[in-house]
mmCIF file of C-alpha atoms in Angstrom:
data_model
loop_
_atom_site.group_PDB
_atom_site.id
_atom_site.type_symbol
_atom_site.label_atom_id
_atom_site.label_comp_id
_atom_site.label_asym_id
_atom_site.label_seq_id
_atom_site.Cartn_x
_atom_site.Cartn_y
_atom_site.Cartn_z
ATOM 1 C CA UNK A 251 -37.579 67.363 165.547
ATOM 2 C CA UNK A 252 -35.677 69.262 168.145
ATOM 3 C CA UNK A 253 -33.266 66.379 168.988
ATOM 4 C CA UNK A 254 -30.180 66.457 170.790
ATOM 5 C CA UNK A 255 -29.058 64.294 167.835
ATOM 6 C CA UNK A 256 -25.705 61.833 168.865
ATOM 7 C CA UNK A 257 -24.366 63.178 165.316
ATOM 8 C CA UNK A 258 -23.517 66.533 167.218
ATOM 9 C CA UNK A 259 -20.022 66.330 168.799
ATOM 10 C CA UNK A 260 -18.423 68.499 171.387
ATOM 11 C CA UNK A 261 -16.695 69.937 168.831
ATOM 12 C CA UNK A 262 -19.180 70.618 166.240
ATOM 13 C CA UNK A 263 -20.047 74.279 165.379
ATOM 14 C CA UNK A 264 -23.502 73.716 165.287
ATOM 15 C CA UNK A 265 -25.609 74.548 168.677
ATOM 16 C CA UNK A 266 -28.865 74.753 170.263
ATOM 17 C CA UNK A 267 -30.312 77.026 172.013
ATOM 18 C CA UNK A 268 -30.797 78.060 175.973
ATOM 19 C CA UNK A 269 -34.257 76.764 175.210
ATOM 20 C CA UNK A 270 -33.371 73.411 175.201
ATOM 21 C CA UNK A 271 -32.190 73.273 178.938
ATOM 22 C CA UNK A 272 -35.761 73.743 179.898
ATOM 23 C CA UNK A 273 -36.366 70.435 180.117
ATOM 24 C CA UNK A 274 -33.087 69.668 182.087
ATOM 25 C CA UNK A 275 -33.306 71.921 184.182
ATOM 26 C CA UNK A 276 -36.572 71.089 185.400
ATOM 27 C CA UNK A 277 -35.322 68.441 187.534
ATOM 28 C CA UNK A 278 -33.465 71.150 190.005
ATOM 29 C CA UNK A 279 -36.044 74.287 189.620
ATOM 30 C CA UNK A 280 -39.436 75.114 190.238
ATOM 31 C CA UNK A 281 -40.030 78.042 187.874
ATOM 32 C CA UNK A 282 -39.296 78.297 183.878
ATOM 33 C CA UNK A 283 -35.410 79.329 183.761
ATOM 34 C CA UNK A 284 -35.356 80.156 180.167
ATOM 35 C CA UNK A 285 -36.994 83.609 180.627
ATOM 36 C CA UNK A 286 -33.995 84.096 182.998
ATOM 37 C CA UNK A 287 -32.191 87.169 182.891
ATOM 38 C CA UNK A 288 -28.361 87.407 182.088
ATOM 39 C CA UNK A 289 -25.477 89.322 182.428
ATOM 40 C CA UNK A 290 -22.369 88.212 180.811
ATOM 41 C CA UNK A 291 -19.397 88.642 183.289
ATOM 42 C CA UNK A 292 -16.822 88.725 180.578
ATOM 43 C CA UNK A 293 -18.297 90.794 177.713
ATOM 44 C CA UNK A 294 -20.993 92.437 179.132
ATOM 45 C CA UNK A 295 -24.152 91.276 177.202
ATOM 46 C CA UNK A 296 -27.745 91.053 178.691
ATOM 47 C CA UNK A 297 -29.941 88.423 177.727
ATOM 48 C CA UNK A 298 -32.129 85.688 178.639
ATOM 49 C CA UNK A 299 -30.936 82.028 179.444
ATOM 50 C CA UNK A 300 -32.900 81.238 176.444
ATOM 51 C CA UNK A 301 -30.312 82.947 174.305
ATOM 52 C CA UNK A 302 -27.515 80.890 175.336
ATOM 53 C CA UNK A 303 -25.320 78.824 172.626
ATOM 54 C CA UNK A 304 -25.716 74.982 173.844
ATOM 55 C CA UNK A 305 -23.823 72.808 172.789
ATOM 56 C CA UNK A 306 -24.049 68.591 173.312
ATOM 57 C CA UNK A 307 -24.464 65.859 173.063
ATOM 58 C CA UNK A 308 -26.003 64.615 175.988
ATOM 59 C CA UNK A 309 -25.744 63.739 179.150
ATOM 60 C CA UNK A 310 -23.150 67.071 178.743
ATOM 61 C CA UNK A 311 -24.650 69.743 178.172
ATOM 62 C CA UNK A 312 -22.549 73.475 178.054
ATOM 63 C CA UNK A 313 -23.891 76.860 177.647
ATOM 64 C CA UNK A 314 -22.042 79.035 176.300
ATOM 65 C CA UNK A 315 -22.697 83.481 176.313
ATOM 66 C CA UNK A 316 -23.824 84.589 172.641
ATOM 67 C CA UNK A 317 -21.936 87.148 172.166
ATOM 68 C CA UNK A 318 -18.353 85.906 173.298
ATOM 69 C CA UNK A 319 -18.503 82.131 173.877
ATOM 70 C CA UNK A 320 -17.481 82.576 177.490
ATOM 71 C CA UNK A 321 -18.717 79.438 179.312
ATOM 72 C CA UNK A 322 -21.682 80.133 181.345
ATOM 73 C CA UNK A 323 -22.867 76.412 182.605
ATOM 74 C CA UNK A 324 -22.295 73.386 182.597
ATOM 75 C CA UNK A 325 -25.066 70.544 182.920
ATOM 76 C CA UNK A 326 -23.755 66.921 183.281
ATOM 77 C CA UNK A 327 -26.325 64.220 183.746
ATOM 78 C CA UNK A 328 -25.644 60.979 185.670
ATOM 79 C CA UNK A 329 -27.801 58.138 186.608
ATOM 80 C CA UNK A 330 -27.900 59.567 190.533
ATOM 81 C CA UNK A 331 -27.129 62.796 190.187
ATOM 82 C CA UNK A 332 -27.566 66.240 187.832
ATOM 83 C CA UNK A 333 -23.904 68.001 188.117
ATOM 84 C CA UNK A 334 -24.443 72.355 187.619
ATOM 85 C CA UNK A 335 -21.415 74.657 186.988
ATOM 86 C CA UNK A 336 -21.719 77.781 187.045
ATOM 87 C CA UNK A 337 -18.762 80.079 184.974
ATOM 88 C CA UNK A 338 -15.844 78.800 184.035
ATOM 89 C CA UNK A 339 -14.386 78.221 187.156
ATOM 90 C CA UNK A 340 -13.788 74.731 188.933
ATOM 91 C CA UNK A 341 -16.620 74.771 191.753
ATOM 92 C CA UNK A 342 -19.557 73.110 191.015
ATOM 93 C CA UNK A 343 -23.190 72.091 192.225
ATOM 94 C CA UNK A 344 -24.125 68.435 192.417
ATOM 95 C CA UNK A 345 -28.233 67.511 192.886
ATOM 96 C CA UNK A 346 -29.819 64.557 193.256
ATOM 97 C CA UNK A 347 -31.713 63.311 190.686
ATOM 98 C CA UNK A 348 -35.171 61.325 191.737
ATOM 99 C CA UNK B 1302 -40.388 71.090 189.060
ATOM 100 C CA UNK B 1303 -41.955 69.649 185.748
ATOM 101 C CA UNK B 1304 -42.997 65.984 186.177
ATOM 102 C CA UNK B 1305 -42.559 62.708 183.540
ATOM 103 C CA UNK B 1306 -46.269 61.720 182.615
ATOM 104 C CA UNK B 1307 -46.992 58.659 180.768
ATOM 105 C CA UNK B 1308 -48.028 59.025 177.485
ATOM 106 C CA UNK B 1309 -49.883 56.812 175.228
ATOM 107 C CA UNK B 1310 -49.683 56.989 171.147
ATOM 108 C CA UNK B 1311 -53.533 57.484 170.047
ATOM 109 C CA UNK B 1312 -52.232 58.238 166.213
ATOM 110 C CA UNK B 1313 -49.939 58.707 163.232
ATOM 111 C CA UNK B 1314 -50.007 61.142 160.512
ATOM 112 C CA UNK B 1315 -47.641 61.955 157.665
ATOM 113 C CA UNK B 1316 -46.734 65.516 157.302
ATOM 114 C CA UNK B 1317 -43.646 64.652 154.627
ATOM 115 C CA UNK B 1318 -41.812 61.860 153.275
ATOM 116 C CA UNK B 1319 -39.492 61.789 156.642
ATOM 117 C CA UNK B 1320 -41.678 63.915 159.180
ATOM 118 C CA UNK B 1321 -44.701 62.463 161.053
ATOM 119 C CA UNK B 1322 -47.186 63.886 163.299
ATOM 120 C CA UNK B 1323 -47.699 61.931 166.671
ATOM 121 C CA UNK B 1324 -50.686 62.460 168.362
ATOM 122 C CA UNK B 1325 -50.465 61.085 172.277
ATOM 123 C CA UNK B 1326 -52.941 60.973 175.030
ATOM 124 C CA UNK B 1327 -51.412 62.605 178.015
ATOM 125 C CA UNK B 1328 -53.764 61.676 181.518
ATOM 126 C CA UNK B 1329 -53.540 64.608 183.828
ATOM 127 C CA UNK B 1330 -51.662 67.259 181.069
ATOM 128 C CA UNK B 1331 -51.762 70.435 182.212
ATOM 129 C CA UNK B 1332 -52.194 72.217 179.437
ATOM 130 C CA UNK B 1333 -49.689 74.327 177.205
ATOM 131 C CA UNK B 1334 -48.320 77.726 175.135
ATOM 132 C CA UNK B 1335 -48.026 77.942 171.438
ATOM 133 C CA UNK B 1336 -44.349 77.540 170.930
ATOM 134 C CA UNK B 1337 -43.288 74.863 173.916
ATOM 135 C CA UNK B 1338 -41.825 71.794 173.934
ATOM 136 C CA UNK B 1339 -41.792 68.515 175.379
ATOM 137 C CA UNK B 1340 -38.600 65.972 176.436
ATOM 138 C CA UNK B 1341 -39.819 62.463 175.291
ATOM 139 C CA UNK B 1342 -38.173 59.454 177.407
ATOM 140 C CA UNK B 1343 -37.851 56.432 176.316
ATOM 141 C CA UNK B 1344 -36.995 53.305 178.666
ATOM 142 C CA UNK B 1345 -35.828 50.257 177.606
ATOM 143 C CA UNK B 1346 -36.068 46.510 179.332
ATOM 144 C CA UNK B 1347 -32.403 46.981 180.360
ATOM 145 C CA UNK B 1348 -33.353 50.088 181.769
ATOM 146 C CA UNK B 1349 -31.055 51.766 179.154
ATOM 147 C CA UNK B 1350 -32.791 55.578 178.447
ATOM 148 C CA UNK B 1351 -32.377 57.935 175.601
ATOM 149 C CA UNK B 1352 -34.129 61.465 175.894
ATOM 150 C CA UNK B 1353 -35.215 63.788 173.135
ATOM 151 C CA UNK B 1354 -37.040 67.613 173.126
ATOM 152 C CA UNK B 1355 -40.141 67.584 170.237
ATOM 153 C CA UNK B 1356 -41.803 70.352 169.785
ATOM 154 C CA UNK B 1357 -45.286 71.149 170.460
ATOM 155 C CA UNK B 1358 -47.780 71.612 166.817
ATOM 156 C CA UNK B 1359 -50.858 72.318 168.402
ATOM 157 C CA UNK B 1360 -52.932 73.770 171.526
ATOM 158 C CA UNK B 1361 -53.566 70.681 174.120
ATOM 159 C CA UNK B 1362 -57.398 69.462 173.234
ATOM 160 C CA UNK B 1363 -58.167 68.595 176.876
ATOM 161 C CA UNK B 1364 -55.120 65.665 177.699
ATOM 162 C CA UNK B 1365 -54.222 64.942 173.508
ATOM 163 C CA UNK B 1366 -51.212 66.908 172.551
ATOM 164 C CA UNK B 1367 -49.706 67.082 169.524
ATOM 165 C CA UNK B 1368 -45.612 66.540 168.509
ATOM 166 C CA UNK B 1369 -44.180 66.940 164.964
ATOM 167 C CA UNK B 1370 -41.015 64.834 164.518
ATOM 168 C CA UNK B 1371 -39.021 64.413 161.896
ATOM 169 C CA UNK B 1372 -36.497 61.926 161.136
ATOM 170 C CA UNK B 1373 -32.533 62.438 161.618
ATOM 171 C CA UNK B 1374 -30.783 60.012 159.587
ATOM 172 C CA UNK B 1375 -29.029 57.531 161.653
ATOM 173 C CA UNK B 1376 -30.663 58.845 164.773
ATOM 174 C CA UNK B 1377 -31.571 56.727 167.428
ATOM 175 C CA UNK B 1378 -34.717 57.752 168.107
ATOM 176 C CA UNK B 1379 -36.703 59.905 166.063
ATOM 177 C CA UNK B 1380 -36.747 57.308 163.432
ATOM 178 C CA UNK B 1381 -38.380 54.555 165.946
ATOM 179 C CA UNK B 1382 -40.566 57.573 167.118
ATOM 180 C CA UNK B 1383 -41.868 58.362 163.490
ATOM 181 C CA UNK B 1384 -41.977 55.245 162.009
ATOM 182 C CA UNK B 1385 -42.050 52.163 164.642
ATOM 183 C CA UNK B 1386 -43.654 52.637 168.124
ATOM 184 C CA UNK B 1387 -46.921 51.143 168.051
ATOM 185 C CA UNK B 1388 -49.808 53.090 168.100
ATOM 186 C CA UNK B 1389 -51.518 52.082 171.884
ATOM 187 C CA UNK B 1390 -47.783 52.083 173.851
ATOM 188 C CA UNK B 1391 -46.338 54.110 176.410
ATOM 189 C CA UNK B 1392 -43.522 56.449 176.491
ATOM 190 C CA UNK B 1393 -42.525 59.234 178.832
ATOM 191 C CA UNK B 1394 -43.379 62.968 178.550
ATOM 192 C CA UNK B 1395 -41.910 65.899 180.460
ATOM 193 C CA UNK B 1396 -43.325 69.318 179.984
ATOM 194 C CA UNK B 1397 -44.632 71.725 179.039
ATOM 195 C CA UNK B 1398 -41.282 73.211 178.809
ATOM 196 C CA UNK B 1399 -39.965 76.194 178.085
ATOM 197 C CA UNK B 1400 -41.417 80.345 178.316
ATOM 198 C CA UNK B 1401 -39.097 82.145 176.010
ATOM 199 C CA UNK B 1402 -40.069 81.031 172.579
ATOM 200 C CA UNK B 1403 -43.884 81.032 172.880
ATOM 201 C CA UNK B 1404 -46.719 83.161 171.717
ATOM 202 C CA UNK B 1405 -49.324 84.126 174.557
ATOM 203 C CA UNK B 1406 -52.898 84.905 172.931
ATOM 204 C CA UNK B 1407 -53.764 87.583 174.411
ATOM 205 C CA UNK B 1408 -50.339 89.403 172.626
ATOM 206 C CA UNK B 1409 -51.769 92.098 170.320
ATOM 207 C CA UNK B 1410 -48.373 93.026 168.858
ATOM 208 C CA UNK B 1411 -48.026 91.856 165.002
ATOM 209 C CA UNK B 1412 -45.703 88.754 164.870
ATOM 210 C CA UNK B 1413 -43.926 87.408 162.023
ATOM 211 C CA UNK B 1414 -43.121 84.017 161.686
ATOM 212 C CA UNK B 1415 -40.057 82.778 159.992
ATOM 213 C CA UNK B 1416 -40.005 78.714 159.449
ATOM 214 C CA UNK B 1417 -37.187 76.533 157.905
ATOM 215 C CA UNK B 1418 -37.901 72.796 157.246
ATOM 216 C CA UNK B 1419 -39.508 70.954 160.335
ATOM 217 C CA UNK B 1420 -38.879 74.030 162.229
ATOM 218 C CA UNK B 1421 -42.624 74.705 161.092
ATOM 219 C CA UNK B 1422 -43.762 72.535 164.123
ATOM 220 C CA UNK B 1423 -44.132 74.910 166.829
ATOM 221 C CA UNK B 1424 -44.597 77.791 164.470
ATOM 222 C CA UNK B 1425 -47.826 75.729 163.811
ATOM 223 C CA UNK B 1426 -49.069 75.443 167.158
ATOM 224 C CA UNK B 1427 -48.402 79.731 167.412
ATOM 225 C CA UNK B 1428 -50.935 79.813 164.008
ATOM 226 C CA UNK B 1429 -53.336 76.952 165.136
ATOM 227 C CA UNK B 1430 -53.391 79.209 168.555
ATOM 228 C CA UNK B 1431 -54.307 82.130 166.903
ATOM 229 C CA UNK B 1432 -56.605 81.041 164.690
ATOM 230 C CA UNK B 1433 -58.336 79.142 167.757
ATOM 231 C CA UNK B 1434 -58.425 82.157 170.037
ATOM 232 C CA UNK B 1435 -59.400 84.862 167.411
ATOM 233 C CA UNK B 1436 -56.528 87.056 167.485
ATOM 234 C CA UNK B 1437 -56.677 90.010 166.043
ATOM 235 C CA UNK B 1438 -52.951 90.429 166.574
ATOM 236 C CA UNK B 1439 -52.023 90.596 162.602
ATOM 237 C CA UNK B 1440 -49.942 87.659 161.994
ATOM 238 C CA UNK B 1441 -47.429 86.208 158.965
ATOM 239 C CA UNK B 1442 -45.662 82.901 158.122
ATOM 240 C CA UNK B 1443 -42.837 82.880 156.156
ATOM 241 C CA UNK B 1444 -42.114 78.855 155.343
ATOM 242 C CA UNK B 1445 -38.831 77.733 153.631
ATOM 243 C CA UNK B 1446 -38.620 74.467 152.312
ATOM 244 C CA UNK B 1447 -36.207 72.608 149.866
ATOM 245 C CA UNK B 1448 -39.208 71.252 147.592
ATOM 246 C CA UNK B 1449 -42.660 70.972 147.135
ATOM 247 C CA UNK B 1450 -42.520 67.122 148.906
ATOM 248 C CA UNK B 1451 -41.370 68.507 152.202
ATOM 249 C CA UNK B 1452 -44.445 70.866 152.854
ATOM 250 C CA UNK B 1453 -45.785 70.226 156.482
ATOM 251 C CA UNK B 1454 -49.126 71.157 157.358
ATOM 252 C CA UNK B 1455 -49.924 71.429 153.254
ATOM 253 C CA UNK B 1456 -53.670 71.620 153.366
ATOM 254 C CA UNK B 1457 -54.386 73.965 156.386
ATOM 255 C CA UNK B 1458 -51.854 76.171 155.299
ATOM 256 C CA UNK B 1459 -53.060 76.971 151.988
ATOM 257 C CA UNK B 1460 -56.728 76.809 151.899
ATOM 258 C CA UNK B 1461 -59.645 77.526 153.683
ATOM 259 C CA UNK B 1462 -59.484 78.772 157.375
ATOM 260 C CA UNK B 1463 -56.087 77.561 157.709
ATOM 261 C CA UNK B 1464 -55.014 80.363 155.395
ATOM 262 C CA UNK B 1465 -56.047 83.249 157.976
ATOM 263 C CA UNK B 1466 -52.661 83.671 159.280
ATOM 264 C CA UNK B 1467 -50.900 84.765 155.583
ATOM 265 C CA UNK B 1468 -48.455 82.057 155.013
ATOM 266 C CA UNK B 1469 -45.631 82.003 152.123
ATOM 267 C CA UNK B 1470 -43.852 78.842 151.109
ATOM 268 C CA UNK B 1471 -40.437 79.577 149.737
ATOM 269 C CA UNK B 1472 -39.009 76.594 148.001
ATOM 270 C CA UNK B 1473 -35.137 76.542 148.295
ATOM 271 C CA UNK B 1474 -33.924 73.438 145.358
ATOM 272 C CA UNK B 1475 -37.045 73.091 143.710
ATOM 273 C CA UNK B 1476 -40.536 75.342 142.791
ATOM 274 C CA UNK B 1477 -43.407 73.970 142.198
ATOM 275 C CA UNK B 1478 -44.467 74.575 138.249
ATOM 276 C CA UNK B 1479 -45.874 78.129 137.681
ATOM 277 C CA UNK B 1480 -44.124 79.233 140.491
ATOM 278 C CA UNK B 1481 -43.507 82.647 140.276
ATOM 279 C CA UNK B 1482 -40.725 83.041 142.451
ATOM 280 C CA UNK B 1483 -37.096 81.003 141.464
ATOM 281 C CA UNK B 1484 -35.954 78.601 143.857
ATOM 282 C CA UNK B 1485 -33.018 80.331 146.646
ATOM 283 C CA UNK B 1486 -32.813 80.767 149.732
ATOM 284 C CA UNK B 1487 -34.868 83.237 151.737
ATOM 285 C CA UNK B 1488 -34.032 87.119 151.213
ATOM 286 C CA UNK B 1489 -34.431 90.298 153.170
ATOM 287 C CA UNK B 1490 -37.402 90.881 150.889
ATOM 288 C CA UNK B 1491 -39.396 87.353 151.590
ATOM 289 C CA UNK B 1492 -39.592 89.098 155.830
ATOM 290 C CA UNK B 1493 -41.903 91.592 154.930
ATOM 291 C CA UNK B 1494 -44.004 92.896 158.368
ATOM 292 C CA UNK B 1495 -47.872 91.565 158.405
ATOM 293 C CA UNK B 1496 -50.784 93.342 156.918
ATOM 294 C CA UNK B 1497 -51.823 95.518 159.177
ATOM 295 C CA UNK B 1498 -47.916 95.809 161.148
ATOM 296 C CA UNK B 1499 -48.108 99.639 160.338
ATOM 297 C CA UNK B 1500 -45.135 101.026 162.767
ATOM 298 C CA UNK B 1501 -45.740 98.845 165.796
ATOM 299 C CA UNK B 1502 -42.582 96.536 166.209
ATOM 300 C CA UNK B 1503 -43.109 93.381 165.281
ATOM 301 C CA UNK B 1504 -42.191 90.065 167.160
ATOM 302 C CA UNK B 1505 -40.484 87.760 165.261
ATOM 303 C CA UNK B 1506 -40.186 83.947 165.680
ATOM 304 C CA UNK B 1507 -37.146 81.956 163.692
ATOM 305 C CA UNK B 1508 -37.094 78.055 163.846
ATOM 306 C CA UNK B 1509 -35.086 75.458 161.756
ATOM 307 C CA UNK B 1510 -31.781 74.550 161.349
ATOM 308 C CA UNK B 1511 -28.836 76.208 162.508
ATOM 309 C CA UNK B 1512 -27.655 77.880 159.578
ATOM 310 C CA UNK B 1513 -31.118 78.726 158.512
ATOM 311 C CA UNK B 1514 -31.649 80.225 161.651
ATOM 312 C CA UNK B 1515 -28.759 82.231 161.995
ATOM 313 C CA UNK B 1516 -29.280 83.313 158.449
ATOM 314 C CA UNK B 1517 -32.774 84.574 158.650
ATOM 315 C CA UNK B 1518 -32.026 85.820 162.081
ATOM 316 C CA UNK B 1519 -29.601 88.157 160.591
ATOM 317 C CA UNK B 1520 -31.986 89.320 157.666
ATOM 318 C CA UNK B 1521 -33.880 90.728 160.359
ATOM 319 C CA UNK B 1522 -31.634 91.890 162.244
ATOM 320 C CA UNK B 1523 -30.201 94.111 159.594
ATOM 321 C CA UNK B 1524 -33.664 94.963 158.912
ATOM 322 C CA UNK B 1525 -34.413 97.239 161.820
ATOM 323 C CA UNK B 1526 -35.951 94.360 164.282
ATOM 324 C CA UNK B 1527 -34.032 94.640 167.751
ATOM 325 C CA UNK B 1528 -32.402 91.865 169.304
ATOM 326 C CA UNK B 1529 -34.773 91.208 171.949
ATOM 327 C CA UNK B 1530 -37.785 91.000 169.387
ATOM 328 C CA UNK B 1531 -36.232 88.514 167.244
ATOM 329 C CA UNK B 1532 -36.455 84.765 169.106
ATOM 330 C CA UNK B 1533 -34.762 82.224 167.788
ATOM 331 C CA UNK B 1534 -35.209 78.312 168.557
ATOM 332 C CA UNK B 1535 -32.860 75.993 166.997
ATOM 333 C CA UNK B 1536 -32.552 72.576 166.201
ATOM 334 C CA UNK B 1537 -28.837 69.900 165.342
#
C-alpha cells in the first residue's frame, strides 16, 4: 500500500511522509530516526523527522520542513553508495552501501 | 542498522477487489509495533531491484507477519505482489521500521483512529493490538471508504470480538441500502472522541491518501487536537 509509486514525479504535489525514510535510512543509522527531533533553520518549526514532506520517486528522495518547504535532506540512492544532504546547501555526505 | 531477511509467502487473502492480504514467514523476525512498516525488495535474475514500504496489519505471531497491499494501477510492483508471486517464494524484507506512527500497548491515553481507503492497514494492526493485549485505553475507528466493495477487514470489523474497538464505516460515492448516513466525505462531526475520552487528550492516528489525509488532519486540527497529537502517515 505505502508505495513509493513511479507515477509520483519530482514535481508532483503529492508527498509522503518523514516516515517513509525509515527504511532508507536504516542503512546509515543504528537507532529509529523518525522520532527525531527538529528544528527548522528557516521558519522556526519543531517537529519530528517523521513530520517531514517527502517527496520521490526513488532512488531520490527529498525532505522537505512542513511548515515552509525549506529543504531539509536529501537521500540519493546508488548501487555503491547512499548520498545524505543535509540543508540546502551544496556539501554533502556519501556512505557506503553493503 | 535494520537488516534484509528473507521472506517466504505462506498465504493470500482478499481484503477488496484490488487489495490483498499477504501473509509471509519471516525466520529470525524480531518482532514488531502496531503501526510499522516494512520495505519489501524484490531482486530480479538481472539483478535489476525495485523497493516498496507495506505496511504492517497485524502483531508478528512468532516469525508470520502480516502486510496489506493494495494495487496501484500501472505500478510495478504491488500488482505482481497482490496478484502474481507464488505462494512458497522468496522476497526480501527490511524492518520493522519506523517509531513515530505506532501505538505502544501499554498507552492508556484514548486514541482515535481515522482511516481512508487501504490506509486501514496499519490502523488494523493498532486495533488487532489492542484487542490482543486487553487495553483498556478506550479506542475508536473512523473508516472512509468510496463503497461498500472496498471494505477491508469486513467481518472482524463489524461483528463479534472484532467490534470491541468502535469502528464507523463512512462510505464516500456509494452507501450501502438502509444506510442512514448519505454518502460524502468525512466531516468534523464523523471524529467524535471515544467512549470513555472524557477530557483526557486524545491521540489521533490519520492514514490514506494524501488529500484524505490532509483533509481529516485538518478536521482535527480545527477541532481542538494539538499538532503533536495528531500523526499522520501518508501514502502516493
Amino acid at each position: 500500500m505505502r508505495s513509493l509509486s513511479l507515477e509520483n514525479t519530482v514535481t508532483s504535489l503529492s508527498h509522503l511522509d518523514g516516515n517513509s525514510l525509515a527504511g532508507p535510512l536504516s542503512q546509515i543509522l543504528s537507532v529509529d530516526p523518525t522520532t527525531a527531533w527538529r528544528r527548522c533553520p528557516r521558519c522556526g518549526l519543531t517537529g519530528s523527522l517523521a513530520q517531514l514532506h517527502v517527496y520521490g520517486p526513488e532512488p531520490g528522495l527529498t525532505g522537505r520542513c512542513p511548515g515552509c518547504e525549506a529543504l531539509a535532506l536529501r537521500l540519493v540512492e546508488q548501487p555503491g553508495h547512499l548520498w545524505l544532504q543535509m540543508g540546502g546547501g551544496q556539501g554533502a555526505f556519501r556512505f557506503p552501501r553493503s | 542498522m535494520s537488516a534484509w531477511h528473507s521472506a517466504r509467502l505462506v498465504g493470500r487473502r482478499e481484503q477488496s477487489r484490488t487489495g490483498r492480504t499477504l501473509l509471509f514467514d519471516v525466520p529470525g523476525w524480531p518482532g514488531h509495533l502496531a503501526g510499522q512498516h516494512v520495505d519489501v525488495r524484490l531482486s530480479a535474475d538481472d539483478g535489476y531491484r525495485a523497493v516498496r514500504s507495506y505496511s504492517l496489519a497485524a502483531p508478528a505471531r512468532g516469525t508470520g507477519i502480516e502486510l496489506g497491499v493494495q494495487t496501484v494501477p500501472g505500478g510495478e510492483v504491488s500488482p505482481y505482489l497482490a496478484h502474481e508471486l507464488p505462494v512458497g517464494a522468496e522476497v526480501e524484507v527490511r524492518g520493522p521500521l519506523g517509531g513515530w506512527f505506532v501505538w505502544r500497548p501499554g498507552q492508556e491515553d484514548p486514541v482515535l483512529l481515522v482511516a481512508g481507503g487501504c490506509g486501514i492497514v496499519p490502523l488494523m494492526g493498532m486495533v488487532r493490538s489492542h484487542r490482543l493485549e486487553g487495553s483498556r485505553a478506550p479506542m475508536r475507528l473512523v473508516y472512509s471508504v468510496r463503497d461498500p466493495g472496498q471494505v477491508w477487514y469486513r467481518e472482524e470489523l463489524t461483528t463479534g470480538t472484532g467490534a470491541a474497538a468502535a469502528s464507523r464505516i463512512l462510505y464516500t460515492r456509494q452507501a450501502p441500502p438502509g444506510s442512514s448516513r448519505p454518502p460524502g466525505h468525512i466531516g468534523a462531526g464523523d471524529l467524535l472522541p471515544p467512549e470513555g475520552a472524557g477530557r483526557l487528550p486524545v491521540l489521533c492516528f490519520v492514514c490514506g491518501p494524501t488529500g484524505f489525509v490532509e483533509h481529516a488532519a485538518g478536521l482535527l486540527s480545527a477541532a481542538g487536537h494539538a499538532p503533536d497529537r495528531i500523526r499522520t502517515e501518508r501514502f502516493g
